[in-house]
C-alpha cells in the first residue's frame, strides 16, 4: 500500500522522538540520511513497526515488506548559528559552550557591554577552544552600546569588519542609523555600499520597528526602520522585528530578494515590545519562511536570536535553545518529491 502525503504531512513526519531506544508504531515516521550531499531521504512505513536504538538509527522489520513512498528533500548548505545574545544574562563565553553542546554550526557575536564580546583575540580563543566558528559579527548598534568601541559609527563598522575578517566570518549585522546620528544617516547608504566594495564581508542591514506609545508610532531610525526602501547590497531579516512592526514577513523577504543574506529566526505575538520568542511560539510565519528559503537554495546564515532571560536555570535555557535549533533544522528543507518504491536498503 502506498501513502499519498501533502505538504503538511511532510512537515509532521520530520518530528523525531528523542528517546534512545524502543519500538515505534507504524503510523510514526523516521528519517534516514543518505551520503549524497544536500539531500535527505525520508521513508514512510505503511505496515509493521520500526525498531531503533542509539547505534542503529532504524532497523526495519524484514518479515513484512511492502511498498513505501520515498520522500527526497533537499537541505541547503546554510549554517545555523546561535546569537551570543540568546544566553543573556549569561556571558558571551557561555554562548560558545552552549552552542558546542547543543550542536549549532557556529555563533553570531553580539558586540555589547560584555568585555569579552569586544575583544577579538579573546573571542578567537573561545572559538578555537570550543570548536565553534564565529559566522557573523553584530556591530554595536543598540542604545545600550552607543559607547562600545567609541562614538564614531563608521569606526565601529570598520572594527567589526576587521574582527569578522580575523574570524573568517562573512557577515556584519548593522542597524539603520538613529535619527540623532544625522551625518551618519545622511551618508549611510553610500557608505555601506562603499565598504561592501572594499571587502568580502557583507554588511547586512537589519529591519527594525517603530516605537509605540499611547496609540502613536514613532520612528527612531533614519530614514526609516524598514531598510527595504533603499538599495542596500545585503539585508538581515529579523522575525521578532517584523512582529513588532506588524509587517508581512514573507512580503518583506520578497522585497529584499537575493540581497537577503542573513536571517534572525525568532518569533513574536505582535506586541509593541521586541519579544524574540522561540520560533513556533508566536504568530510569525517562521516555518513557511524557512521552507521558502530552503526552496530557493539559500546559502547565507540563519541565526537563532531568542530571549531566554526568564529561564530559571541553565537547563531551562538550553532546552529553549535546543527547541529553537530543532525547529529551524526541521523546517529548513525544500519541498519533497515522492518516489514510489520499496523501503530502505
Rosetta silent file (secondary structure, phi, psi, omega in degrees, C-alpha in Angstrom):
SEQUENCE: XXXXXXXXXXXXXXXXXXXXXXXXXXXXXXXXXXXXXXXXXXXXXXXXXXXXXXXXXXXXXXXXXXXXXXXXXXXXXXXXXXXXXXXXXXXXXXXXXXXXXXXXXXXXXXXXXXXXXXXXXXXXXXXXXXXXXXXXXXXXXXXXXXXXXXXXXXXXXXXXXXXXXXXXXXXXXXXXXXXXXXXXXXXXXXXXXXXXXXXXXXXXXXXXXXXXXXXXXXXXXXXXXXXXXXXXXXXXXXXXXXXXXXXXXXXXXXXXXXXXXXXXXXXXXXXXXXXXXXXXXXXXXXXXXXXXXXXXXXXXXXXXXXXXXXXXXXXXXXXXXXXXXXXXXXXXXXXXXXXXXXXXX
SCORE:     score description
SCORE:     0.000 S_00000001
   1 L     0.000  133.967  178.927    0.000    0.000    0.000 S_00000001
   2 L  -103.829  152.094 -176.678    1.288    3.408   -0.905 S_00000001
   3 L  -113.577  128.444  176.101    0.674    6.599    1.043 S_00000001
   4 L   -99.010  124.113 -176.150   -0.099    9.912   -0.600 S_00000001
   5 L  -119.259  146.707  172.638    1.055   12.853    1.503 S_00000001
   6 L  -100.829 -179.126 -172.992    0.547   16.557    1.211 S_00000001
   7 H   -62.080  -36.749 -179.092    2.992   19.260    2.337 S_00000001
   8 H   -66.228  -34.436  178.616    1.622   19.497    5.872 S_00000001
   9 H   -71.989  -32.927  175.090    2.139   15.782    6.367 S_00000001
  10 H   -60.689  -41.460  179.920    5.703   16.062    5.130 S_00000001
  11 H   -63.291  -41.840 -176.201    6.290   18.666    7.808 S_00000001
  12 H   -72.300  -27.189 -176.484    4.811   16.474   10.527 S_00000001
  13 H   -70.199  -16.031 -177.181    6.791   13.393    9.507 S_00000001
  14 L   -89.065    8.789  177.481   10.046   15.127   10.408 S_00000001
  15 L   -81.227  106.648 -171.361    9.143   15.259   14.097 S_00000001
  16 L  -104.108  131.380  178.682   11.697   12.844   15.535 S_00000001
  17 L   -67.173  148.403 -179.495   11.480   11.367   19.008 S_00000001
  18 L   -97.544    1.806  179.261   14.453   11.992   21.290 S_00000001
  19 L   -69.814  153.492 -171.944   14.297    8.646   23.134 S_00000001
  20 L   -87.772  -16.640  179.376   17.333    6.409   22.721 S_00000001
  21 L  -162.491  165.886  176.461   15.603    3.099   22.006 S_00000001
  22 E   139.944  177.501  177.992   12.216    1.395   21.653 S_00000001
  23 E   -99.747  135.077 -178.822    9.561    0.235   19.267 S_00000001
  24 E  -111.929  126.959  179.236    7.852    2.782   17.072 S_00000001
  25 L   -60.354  151.943 -174.243    4.331    2.190   15.800 S_00000001
  26 L   -65.179  -15.477  179.241    3.956    2.001   12.040 S_00000001
  27 L   -79.747   -8.851  179.606    1.984    5.251   11.948 S_00000001
  28 L   -88.287  168.289 -175.749    5.123    7.157   13.022 S_00000001
  29 L  -126.294  146.173  176.305    7.838    8.449   10.688 S_00000001
  30 E  -138.962  149.880 -178.977   11.596    8.340   10.892 S_00000001
  31 E  -103.623  154.048  176.041   14.321    9.818    8.730 S_00000001
  32 E  -137.691  125.403 -175.565   17.463    8.226    7.362 S_00000001
  33 L   -83.890  137.854  172.650   20.283   10.317    5.888 S_00000001
  34 L   -91.358  162.546  179.337   21.873    9.427    2.588 S_00000001
  35 L   -74.317  -20.238 -177.722   25.529   10.049    1.809 S_00000001
  36 L   -62.093  127.234 -177.675   24.598   12.336   -1.069 S_00000001
  37 L   -64.679  135.451  173.418   25.433   15.932   -0.155 S_00000001
  38 L    80.466    6.569  176.720   22.486   18.255    0.238 S_00000001
  39 E  -128.460  156.170  175.223   19.753   15.597    0.240 S_00000001
  40 E  -139.859  134.804 -178.077   17.872   13.707    2.868 S_00000001
  41 E  -108.628  128.957  179.554   15.667   10.681    2.261 S_00000001
  42 E  -114.558  137.173 -177.419   12.605   10.029    4.393 S_00000001
  43 E  -112.759  131.554  178.193   10.753    6.694    4.362 S_00000001
  44 E   -98.938  114.805  179.999    7.052    6.315    5.051 S_00000001
  45 L   -89.942  127.649 -175.579    6.280    2.954    6.644 S_00000001
  46 L  -101.381  -18.062  177.758    2.772    1.741    5.906 S_00000001
  47 L  -142.955  170.263  175.381    2.725   -1.502    7.911 S_00000001
  48 L    65.123 -149.522 -173.878    4.508   -3.284   10.751 S_00000001
  49 L  -141.540  165.733  177.108    6.878   -1.421   13.052 S_00000001
  50 E  -117.676  123.307  177.002   10.253    0.309   13.208 S_00000001
  51 E  -104.750  129.690 -177.000   12.716   -0.705   15.918 S_00000001
  52 E  -142.777  156.064  178.338   15.527    1.748   16.535 S_00000001
  53 L  -150.580 -174.885 -172.543   18.297    2.434   19.018 S_00000001
  54 L   -67.768  -30.122 -176.020   21.363    4.605   19.521 S_00000001
  55 L   -92.826  -31.450  177.313   23.709    2.523   17.359 S_00000001
  56 L  -122.516  103.946 -168.879   21.327    1.597   14.542 S_00000001
  57 L   -58.105  -37.293  178.598   19.051    4.543   13.874 S_00000001
  58 L  -148.984  112.474  177.165   16.400    2.471   12.176 S_00000001
  59 E  -105.185  111.608 -172.024   16.287   -1.336   11.955 S_00000001
  60 E   -86.357  140.468  175.500   13.420   -2.312    9.697 S_00000001
  61 L   -67.024  117.200 -174.870   11.389   -5.485   10.208 S_00000001
  62 L   -89.104   -2.940 -177.902   12.286   -7.657    7.205 S_00000001
  63 L   -84.057  -19.431  179.297    9.465  -10.160    7.665 S_00000001
  64 L  -125.929   90.214 -176.970    6.765   -7.763    6.466 S_00000001
  65 L  -105.480  117.749  176.014    7.980   -5.970    3.360 S_00000001
  66 L  -128.272 -170.707 -176.702    5.503   -3.829    1.482 S_00000001
  67 L   -82.138  139.519  177.773    5.652   -0.762   -0.721 S_00000001
  68 E  -114.595  158.246  165.702    6.933    2.530    0.705 S_00000001
  69 E  -101.542  131.149 -178.568    6.752    6.071   -0.528 S_00000001
  70 E  -104.298  122.526  179.427   10.204    7.673   -0.544 S_00000001
  71 E  -106.456  115.886  179.750   10.332   11.417    0.073 S_00000001
  72 E  -101.006  122.917  179.959   13.544   13.103   -1.038 S_00000001
  73 E  -120.938  145.417 -179.017   14.133   16.548    0.405 S_00000001
  74 E   -99.674  128.603  178.657   16.936   18.977   -0.339 S_00000001
  75 L  -111.125  111.754 -178.994   18.716   20.656    2.571 S_00000001
  76 L   -62.670  172.338 -172.816   20.716   23.754    1.512 S_00000001
  77 L   -84.418   -1.312 -176.068   24.210   24.465    2.767 S_00000001
  78 L   -57.297  141.198  177.390   23.289   27.380    5.052 S_00000001
  79 E   -88.925  151.659  176.786   24.705   27.235    8.576 S_00000001
  80 E  -113.707  116.606 -174.312   22.594   27.650   11.713 S_00000001
  81 E  -112.373  160.763  175.394   24.262   29.789   14.347 S_00000001
  82 E  -105.925  126.414  172.057   23.456   30.847   17.897 S_00000001
  83 E   -70.043  135.043  177.569   23.484   34.534   18.746 S_00000001
  84 H   -64.346  -20.692  176.787   25.535   35.131   21.871 S_00000001
  85 H   -68.111  -18.688 -175.592   22.700   37.434   22.969 S_00000001
  86 H   -72.179  -12.983  179.432   20.475   34.356   23.270 S_00000001
  87 H  -102.057   -0.666 -179.878   22.121   33.239   26.517 S_00000001
  88 L   -56.737  136.184   15.487   21.799   36.610   28.296 S_00000001
  89 L   -87.745    9.338  171.528   22.123   37.212   31.251 S_00000001
  90 L   -71.617  171.894 -169.504   24.855   34.607   30.944 S_00000001
  91 L   -86.444  169.520  173.333   28.108   35.692   29.326 S_00000001
  92 H   -59.002  -42.130  179.691   29.423   35.680   25.787 S_00000001
  93 H   -59.626  -38.139  179.767   31.804   32.892   26.792 S_00000001
  94 H   -63.013  -31.891 -178.717   28.834   30.786   27.954 S_00000001
  95 H   -63.329  -38.364  177.791   27.269   31.085   24.495 S_00000001
  96 H   -63.690  -43.126  179.449   30.207   29.249   22.902 S_00000001
  97 H   -61.996  -45.657 -179.398   29.885   26.444   25.443 S_00000001
  98 H   -65.428  -43.905 -179.713   26.122   26.139   24.881 S_00000001
  99 H   -60.452  -40.887  179.165   26.450   26.266   21.089 S_00000001
 100 H   -65.773  -43.350 -175.959   29.021   23.462   21.155 S_00000001
 101 H   -69.083  -35.660 -175.493   26.955   21.270   23.458 S_00000001
 102 H   -88.120  -12.402  176.064   23.700   21.681   21.520 S_00000001
 103 L    92.911   23.629  173.197   25.214   21.188   18.069 S_00000001
 104 L   -68.366  154.925 -179.269   24.936   24.635   16.499 S_00000001
 105 L   -78.726  -14.742 -179.002   27.103   25.229   13.431 S_00000001
 106 E   172.176 -166.960  179.132   28.599   28.392   14.924 S_00000001
 107 E  -132.278  155.442  163.727   27.800   31.655   16.686 S_00000001
 108 E  -106.991  124.027 -178.357   26.984   35.239   15.858 S_00000001
 109 E   -85.720  118.855  170.984   28.785   37.525   18.284 S_00000001
 110 E   -86.170  112.026  179.010   26.666   40.368   19.616 S_00000001
 111 L   -80.797  114.053  179.757   29.174   43.101   20.458 S_00000001
 112 L  -150.204 -145.877 -168.467   27.892   44.817   23.558 S_00000001
 113 L   -73.966  -17.300  175.183   28.772   45.643   27.167 S_00000001
 114 L   -64.683  118.473 -177.093   30.357   42.258   27.957 S_00000001
 115 H   -56.147  -32.914 -179.714   34.125   42.991   27.650 S_00000001
 116 H   -64.455  -36.146 -179.291   34.759   39.574   26.077 S_00000001
 117 H   -66.290  -19.081 -178.513   32.365   40.397   23.216 S_00000001
 118 H   -94.452   -6.726 -171.915   34.524   43.447   22.419 S_00000001
 119 L  -108.412  103.905 -175.570   37.849   41.577   22.395 S_00000001
 120 H   -62.038  -38.230 -179.048   38.563   39.874   19.067 S_00000001
 121 H   -66.709  -42.274  178.457   41.525   37.900   20.439 S_00000001
 122 H   -64.450  -39.899  178.857   39.507   36.562   23.377 S_00000001
 123 H   -64.838  -39.880  178.834   36.668   35.603   21.023 S_00000001
 124 H   -63.998  -38.599  177.807   39.080   33.782   18.711 S_00000001
 125 H   -64.914  -41.508  177.487   40.434   31.786   21.656 S_00000001
 126 H   -62.376  -43.194  179.614   36.900   30.816   22.693 S_00000001
 127 H   -60.851  -45.271 -179.548   36.091   29.774   19.146 S_00000001
 128 H   -67.353  -40.854 -176.970   39.216   27.616   18.901 S_00000001
 129 H   -64.500  -44.458 -176.345   38.763   26.083   22.350 S_00000001
 130 H   -89.601   -9.048 -177.401   35.141   25.024   21.807 S_00000001
 131 L    68.594   32.021 -178.114   35.499   24.244   18.109 S_00000001
 132 L  -117.578  109.818 -178.789   32.669   26.662   17.324 S_00000001
 133 L   -68.689  149.634  172.208   33.289   29.026   14.389 S_00000001
 134 E   -90.806  114.332 -173.486   32.217   32.655   14.519 S_00000001
 135 E   -97.237  -18.263 -178.567   29.983   33.056   11.474 S_00000001
 136 E  -158.390  156.576  176.610   28.842   36.667   11.932 S_00000001
 137 E  -124.225  126.065  175.871   29.505   39.792   13.973 S_00000001
 138 E   -95.556  110.477 -178.822   26.676   42.044   15.132 S_00000001
 139 L   -60.740  152.353 -178.271   28.092   45.567   15.305 S_00000001
 140 L   -75.376   87.897 -175.103   27.329   47.571   18.485 S_00000001
 141 L  -111.503   -1.026 -175.299   24.271   49.470   17.205 S_00000001
 142 L   -78.966  164.460  175.332   21.953   49.287   20.220 S_00000001
 143 H   -56.826  -41.941 -175.506   21.050   52.152   22.528 S_00000001
 144 H   -77.298   -5.805 -179.372   22.999   50.453   25.317 S_00000001
 145 H  -116.644   22.512 -177.067   26.099   50.047   23.134 S_00000001
 146 L   -62.153  -25.471 -179.295   26.421   53.613   21.865 S_00000001
 147 L  -106.825    2.887  176.016   29.827   53.986   23.553 S_00000001
 148 L   -72.441  130.457 -176.658   31.147   50.495   22.859 S_00000001
 149 L    61.389   30.916  176.511   34.163   50.755   20.546 S_00000001
 150 L    90.590 -174.010 -175.555   33.929   54.556   20.705 S_00000001
 151 L  -103.865  -12.154 -177.009   31.346   57.035   19.457 S_00000001
 152 L   -84.550  113.232 -176.596   32.081   57.055   15.714 S_00000001
 153 H   -63.739  -33.893  178.084   29.599   54.687   13.993 S_00000001
 154 H   -69.203  -37.499  177.154   31.804   54.261   10.906 S_00000001
 155 H   -63.768  -34.972  176.965   34.776   53.359   13.070 S_00000001
 156 H   -63.486  -42.657 -179.454   32.604   50.722   14.749 S_00000001
 157 H   -67.315  -37.746  176.962   31.743   49.168   11.396 S_00000001
 158 H   -63.806  -40.336  179.363   35.394   49.146   10.359 S_00000001
 159 H   -68.670  -38.369  176.797   36.331   47.431   13.603 S_00000001
 160 H   -63.375  -41.173  177.713   33.517   44.912   13.167 S_00000001
 161 H   -63.034  -43.205  179.392   34.752   44.191    9.628 S_00000001
 162 H   -61.327  -42.447  178.177   38.315   43.700   10.878 S_00000001
 163 H   -63.767  -44.555  179.767   37.073   41.284   13.545 S_00000001
 164 H   -59.713  -42.550  178.740   34.946   39.392   11.007 S_00000001
 165 H   -64.217  -36.896  177.710   37.944   39.035    8.699 S_00000001
 166 H   -65.487  -36.625 -178.334   40.035   37.754   11.606 S_00000001
 167 H   -81.917  -17.945 -170.335   37.388   35.145   12.431 S_00000001
 168 L    81.693   16.228  176.856   36.712   34.138    8.836 S_00000001
 169 L   -80.960  154.110 -177.293   33.119   35.369    9.219 S_00000001
 170 L  -117.533    9.853 -178.834   31.392   36.814    6.167 S_00000001
 171 E  -137.643  135.385  164.901   28.647   38.980    7.709 S_00000001
 172 E  -116.130  121.381  177.943   28.476   42.107    9.834 S_00000001
 173 E   -87.019  133.370 -177.946   24.939   42.876   11.000 S_00000001
 174 E  -138.372  143.141  176.724   24.151   46.564   11.228 S_00000001
 175 E   -91.589  157.250  170.580   21.059   48.566   12.182 S_00000001
 176 L   -60.143  154.718 -179.512   19.820   51.674   10.400 S_00000001
 177 E   -64.697  153.836  169.266   21.136   54.903   11.981 S_00000001
 178 E   -76.462  156.875 -175.850   19.294   56.637   14.783 S_00000001
 179 L   -61.600  -32.312 -177.990   17.721   59.955   13.881 S_00000001
 180 L   -76.944   -8.818  176.358   20.164   61.925   16.013 S_00000001
 181 L   -90.550   66.414 -167.932   23.092   60.443   14.029 S_00000001
 182 H   -63.645  -47.289 -178.506   22.474   62.939   11.246 S_00000001
 183 H   -65.049  -42.542  178.675   25.831   62.839    9.459 S_00000001
 184 H   -62.304  -45.088 -179.138   25.964   59.052    9.655 S_00000001
 185 H   -64.572  -38.496 -176.881   22.380   58.746    8.391 S_00000001
 186 H   -63.143  -35.483 -175.769   22.969   61.135    5.501 S_00000001
 187 L  -106.339   12.185 -169.472   25.835   59.024    4.122 S_00000001
 188 H   -63.294  -51.953 -177.395   24.604   55.627    5.321 S_00000001
 189 H   -60.625  -49.640 -179.282   23.563   54.053    2.012 S_00000001
 190 H   -63.799  -38.396 -179.192   26.603   55.309    0.103 S_00000001
 191 H   -67.675  -40.689  177.536   28.904   54.388    2.968 S_00000001
 192 H   -64.305  -42.573  177.944   27.580   50.826    3.254 S_00000001
 193 H   -63.215  -41.941 -179.780   27.963   50.346   -0.493 S_00000001
 194 H   -63.347  -45.540 -179.710   31.497   51.742   -0.393 S_00000001
 195 H   -67.339  -34.606  178.955   32.547   49.489    2.496 S_00000001
 196 H   -65.517  -32.160  179.645   30.955   46.467    0.839 S_00000001
 197 H   -73.712  -16.142 -174.856   33.081   47.081   -2.250 S_00000001
 198 L   -93.376   -4.504 -172.614   36.247   47.044   -0.146 S_00000001
 199 L  -155.228  162.966  172.613   35.847   43.563    1.379 S_00000001
 200 L   -82.216  -10.601  178.387   34.243   40.156    1.004 S_00000001
 201 L   -72.830  134.322 -179.772   32.447   40.761    4.308 S_00000001
 202 E   -93.963  133.467  174.744   28.780   41.613    3.818 S_00000001
 203 E   -97.614   99.306 -172.729   27.200   44.469    5.737 S_00000001
 204 E   -95.493  108.807 -175.858   23.648   43.153    6.182 S_00000001
 205 E   -80.387  129.453 -170.732   21.265   45.951    7.200 S_00000001
 206 E   -96.638  140.598  172.144   18.552   44.730    9.553 S_00000001
 207 L   -68.726  138.763  179.388   14.857   45.600    9.578 S_00000001
 208 L  -115.630 -140.883 -176.157   13.852   47.323   12.804 S_00000001
 209 L  -164.588  156.938  175.565   10.489   48.634   14.092 S_00000001
 210 L   -78.497  160.600  173.170    8.710   51.788   15.256 S_00000001
 211 E   -96.338  134.445 -176.785    8.231   52.614   18.923 S_00000001
 212 E  -116.796  136.395  176.453    4.593   52.760   20.009 S_00000001
 213 E  -154.562  129.124  177.572    3.100   54.708   22.889 S_00000001
 214 L    54.038   40.406  176.566   -0.484   55.835   23.511 S_00000001
 215 L    80.457    1.500 -179.117   -1.567   54.730   20.078 S_00000001
 216 E  -110.786  146.263  177.200    1.164   56.633   18.266 S_00000001
 217 E  -109.828  128.684 -179.943    4.122   55.189   16.340 S_00000001
 218 E  -119.249  132.799 -179.663    7.452   56.991   16.447 S_00000001
 219 L   -99.215  111.301 -179.485   10.339   56.070   14.172 S_00000001
 220 L   -84.590   -0.166 -174.528   13.699   56.449   15.923 S_00000001
 221 E  -109.886  153.235  178.665   15.636   55.470   12.786 S_00000001
 222 E  -125.348  132.888   -0.128   16.642   57.476    9.730 S_00000001
 223 L   -77.205  -17.473 -177.125   15.430   57.384    7.105 S_00000001
 224 L  -163.662  164.872  175.636   13.171   54.588    8.405 S_00000001
 225 L   -74.662  -20.456  179.124   13.007   51.383   10.443 S_00000001
 226 L   -98.979  108.886 -175.792   12.349   49.467    7.203 S_00000001
 227 H   -80.342   -4.396 -173.208   15.557   49.459    5.117 S_00000001
 228 H   -72.336   -9.318  174.733   13.958   47.859    2.055 S_00000001
 229 H   -73.821  -13.533  178.977   13.100   51.269    0.598 S_00000001
 230 L  -110.428  157.312 -176.818   16.822   51.647   -0.097 S_00000001
 231 L   -95.067   68.210  175.766   19.011   49.512   -2.362 S_00000001
 232 L   -73.749  148.090  179.609   21.410   48.079    0.177 S_00000001
 233 L   -65.041  -31.935 -176.000   23.669   45.303   -1.103 S_00000001
 234 E  -144.331  147.193  179.364   22.671   42.972    1.752 S_00000001
 235 E  -127.611  153.169  163.188   19.868   42.661    4.283 S_00000001
 236 E  -111.363  132.386  172.612   19.156   40.859    7.546 S_00000001
 237 E  -108.297  130.243 -178.347   15.517   39.962    8.189 S_00000001
 238 E  -117.263  121.032 -173.571   14.511   39.560   11.827 S_00000001
 239 H   -81.981  -15.810  169.150   11.163   37.882   12.507 S_00000001
 240 H   -73.291  -36.840  179.853   10.760   39.286   16.002 S_00000001
 241 H   -69.484  -36.686  176.046   11.120   42.746   14.482 S_00000001
 242 H   -64.567  -29.456  177.182    8.514   42.018   11.794 S_00000001
 243 H   -67.334  -46.803 -178.940    6.179   41.084   14.631 S_00000001
 244 H   -63.905  -40.376 -176.651    6.678   44.393   16.449 S_00000001
 245 L   -82.751   -2.615 -177.161    6.283   46.431   13.256 S_00000001
 246 L    57.502   37.462  179.421    3.230   44.374   12.177 S_00000001
 247 L   -88.014  156.303  171.536    4.979   43.734    8.861 S_00000001
 248 L   -83.675  104.596 -173.703    4.235   40.924    6.451 S_00000001
 249 H   -61.492  -39.067 -179.103    7.447   38.914    6.882 S_00000001
 250 H   -69.909  -36.288  176.266    7.024   36.975    3.644 S_00000001
 251 H   -67.930  -38.434  177.896    6.370   40.163    1.676 S_00000001
 252 H   -65.006  -41.581  176.639    9.442   41.783    3.246 S_00000001
 253 H   -58.002  -44.466 -179.436   11.531   38.738    2.321 S_00000001
 254 H   -63.719  -38.987 -179.151   10.292   39.033   -1.255 S_00000001
 255 H   -69.551  -30.149  176.215   11.119   42.753   -1.393 S_00000001
 256 H   -71.811  -32.205  178.094   14.666   42.048   -0.170 S_00000001
 257 H    61.881 -143.616 -178.253   15.106   39.459   -2.899 S_00000001
 258 H   -70.000  -11.675  177.260   18.549   37.951   -3.348 S_00000001
 259 H   -75.153  -11.034  176.310   20.018   40.701   -1.166 S_00000001
 260 E   -77.487  102.897 -173.685   18.550   38.931    1.881 S_00000001
 261 E  -115.020    1.230 -173.366   21.685   37.127    3.023 S_00000001
 262 E  -151.869  133.094 -177.820   21.155   36.766    6.766 S_00000001
 263 E  -122.825  129.804  167.038   18.210   35.612    8.888 S_00000001
 264 E   -99.454  106.855 -178.425   17.493   36.167   12.571 S_00000001
 265 E   -88.907  124.666 -179.890   14.994   33.420   13.370 S_00000001
 266 L  -164.783 -173.740 -177.703   12.715   34.239   16.286 S_00000001
 267 E  -144.548  171.018  178.520    9.015   34.787   16.879 S_00000001
 268 L  -164.420  168.740 -177.382    6.565   37.269   18.323 S_00000001
 269 L  -117.850   14.642  177.253    2.895   37.858   19.026 S_00000001
 270 L    87.372    9.081  176.723    2.511   41.394   17.710 S_00000001
 271 L   -69.915  167.172 -179.095    3.155   43.213   20.973 S_00000001
 272 L   -79.632   -3.492  177.579    4.820   46.605   20.954 S_00000001
 273 L  -106.277  155.995 -177.786    7.938   45.139   22.592 S_00000001
 274 L   -80.623  101.049 -169.168   10.674   43.101   20.914 S_00000001
 275 L   -82.103  -41.521 -177.016    9.835   39.602   22.210 S_00000001
 276 L    50.960   56.314  177.186   12.331   37.303   20.439 S_00000001
 277 E   -76.058  159.963  171.120   10.361   34.174   21.284 S_00000001
 278 L   -58.805  132.743 -178.738   11.483   30.669   20.397 S_00000001
 279 L   -56.959  136.198 -175.990   10.295   30.097   16.803 S_00000001
 280 L   100.606  -10.790 -179.192    6.925   28.394   16.747 S_00000001
 281 L  -100.704   -0.241  178.552    5.673   30.080   19.920 S_00000001
 282 L  -123.877 -153.234 -176.073    4.310   33.200   18.244 S_00000001
 283 L  -114.904   10.961  178.201    2.368   34.121   15.131 S_00000001
 284 L   -79.697  150.730 -177.369    5.149   34.819   12.654 S_00000001
 285 L   -79.188   58.995 -175.341    5.470   32.566    9.571 S_00000001
 286 H   -62.294  -49.473 -178.215    8.745   31.071   10.778 S_00000001
 287 H   -63.585  -44.544 -177.836    8.236   27.606    9.276 S_00000001
 288 H   -63.826  -40.731 -178.779    6.918   28.956    5.986 S_00000001
 289 H   -68.257  -39.494  176.648    9.768   31.413    5.606 S_00000001
 290 H   -61.641  -42.222  179.876   12.384   28.737    6.340 S_00000001
 291 H   -67.229  -36.446  175.880   10.828   26.459    3.744 S_00000001
 292 H   -62.453  -44.675  179.039   10.761   29.301    1.201 S_00000001
 293 H   -64.008  -40.961  179.066   14.450   29.959    1.790 S_00000001
 294 H   -62.268  -42.192 -179.471   15.260   26.264    1.501 S_00000001
 295 H   -64.320  -27.874  179.950   13.391   26.024   -1.783 S_00000001
 296 L   -86.314   -3.580 -178.554   15.425   28.949   -3.129 S_00000001
 297 L    75.654   31.834 -178.537   18.717   27.299   -2.159 S_00000001
 298 L   -52.159  128.533 -179.078   19.542   29.930    0.469 S_00000001
 299 L  -123.049   20.477  175.853   23.241   29.739    1.357 S_00000001
 300 L   -82.464 -149.056 -179.411   23.502   32.573    3.872 S_00000001
 301 E  -120.218  136.703  175.477   23.453   32.223    7.659 S_00000001
 302 E  -107.701  124.034 -175.180   20.458   31.515    9.892 S_00000001
 303 E  -117.448  123.695  173.270   20.901   32.823   13.425 S_00000001
 304 E   -78.078  111.653 -179.455   18.774   31.805   16.394 S_00000001
 305 L  -125.167   89.042 -175.319   18.298   35.074   18.295 S_00000001
 306 L  -123.768  161.567 -178.509   15.824   34.430   21.106 S_00000001
 307 L   -96.811  117.556  177.173   15.206   35.795   24.579 S_00000001
 308 L  -118.735   25.036 -176.294   15.903   33.343   27.412 S_00000001
 309 L   -61.286  -30.492 -176.597   16.144   35.865   30.233 S_00000001
 310 L   -86.877   -0.362  177.649   13.263   34.277   32.131 S_00000001
 311 L   -61.138  133.231 -175.028   14.792   30.814   32.135 S_00000001
 312 L   -82.000  -13.878 -178.622   15.096   29.702   35.743 S_00000001
 313 L  -155.308  168.438  174.724   18.213   27.615   35.162 S_00000001
 314 H   -60.100  -39.083 -179.948   20.893   26.760   32.612 S_00000001
 315 H   -61.916  -41.444  177.994   18.971   23.561   31.850 S_00000001
 316 H   -65.460  -41.332  179.221   15.811   25.543   31.051 S_00000001
 317 H   -62.297  -46.279 -179.055   17.779   27.954   28.877 S_00000001
 318 H   -66.014  -33.064  176.874   19.404   25.116   26.964 S_00000001
 319 H   -62.878  -42.650  177.347   16.036   23.422   26.499 S_00000001
 320 H   -63.267  -42.918 -177.162   14.697   26.579   24.804 S_00000001
 321 H   -72.142  -31.905  174.816   17.778   26.874   22.602 S_00000001
 322 H   -68.261  -40.187  177.732   17.649   23.190   21.691 S_00000001
 323 H   -63.038  -41.972  179.823   13.988   23.587   20.732 S_00000001
 324 H   -63.727  -41.214  178.589   14.814   26.611   18.571 S_00000001
 325 H   -66.004  -43.730  179.899   17.574   24.707   16.786 S_00000001
 326 H   -62.388  -42.346  178.019   15.357   21.654   16.244 S_00000001
 327 H   -59.289  -45.376 -176.493   12.559   23.825   14.836 S_00000001
 328 H   -66.141  -45.207  178.762   14.952   25.521   12.427 S_00000001
 329 H   -65.680  -37.485 -178.405   16.522   22.303   11.174 S_00000001
 330 H   -59.958  -41.353 -172.675   13.089   20.678   10.889 S_00000001
 331 H   -99.481  -10.740  179.943   11.696   23.337    8.577 S_00000001
 332 L   -86.237   65.993  176.439   14.779   24.369    6.637 S_00000001
 333 L  -141.223  150.428  177.149   14.217   21.848    3.848 S_00000001
 334 L   -76.233  160.543  179.347   12.876   22.169    0.333 S_00000001
 335 L   -57.734  144.018 -174.112    9.510   20.687   -0.573 S_00000001
 336 L   -83.278  148.128  167.677    9.626   16.907   -1.001 S_00000001
 337 E  -107.889  135.513 -176.425    9.261   14.947   -4.219 S_00000001
 338 E  -100.026  134.036  178.870    7.727   11.497   -3.761 S_00000001
 339 E  -124.708  117.677  179.777    9.118    8.425   -5.425 S_00000001
 340 E   -72.924  140.042  179.093    7.175    5.179   -5.136 S_00000001
 341 E   174.492 -171.899  177.059    9.293    2.159   -4.358 S_00000001
 342 L   -78.148  173.007 -177.009   10.458   -0.332   -1.793 S_00000001
 343 L   -72.817 -169.711 -175.238   11.759    0.586    1.609 S_00000001
 344 L   -64.188  158.585 -178.896   15.315    1.409    2.676 S_00000001
 345 L   -60.770    0.000    0.000   18.234   -0.778    1.696 S_00000001
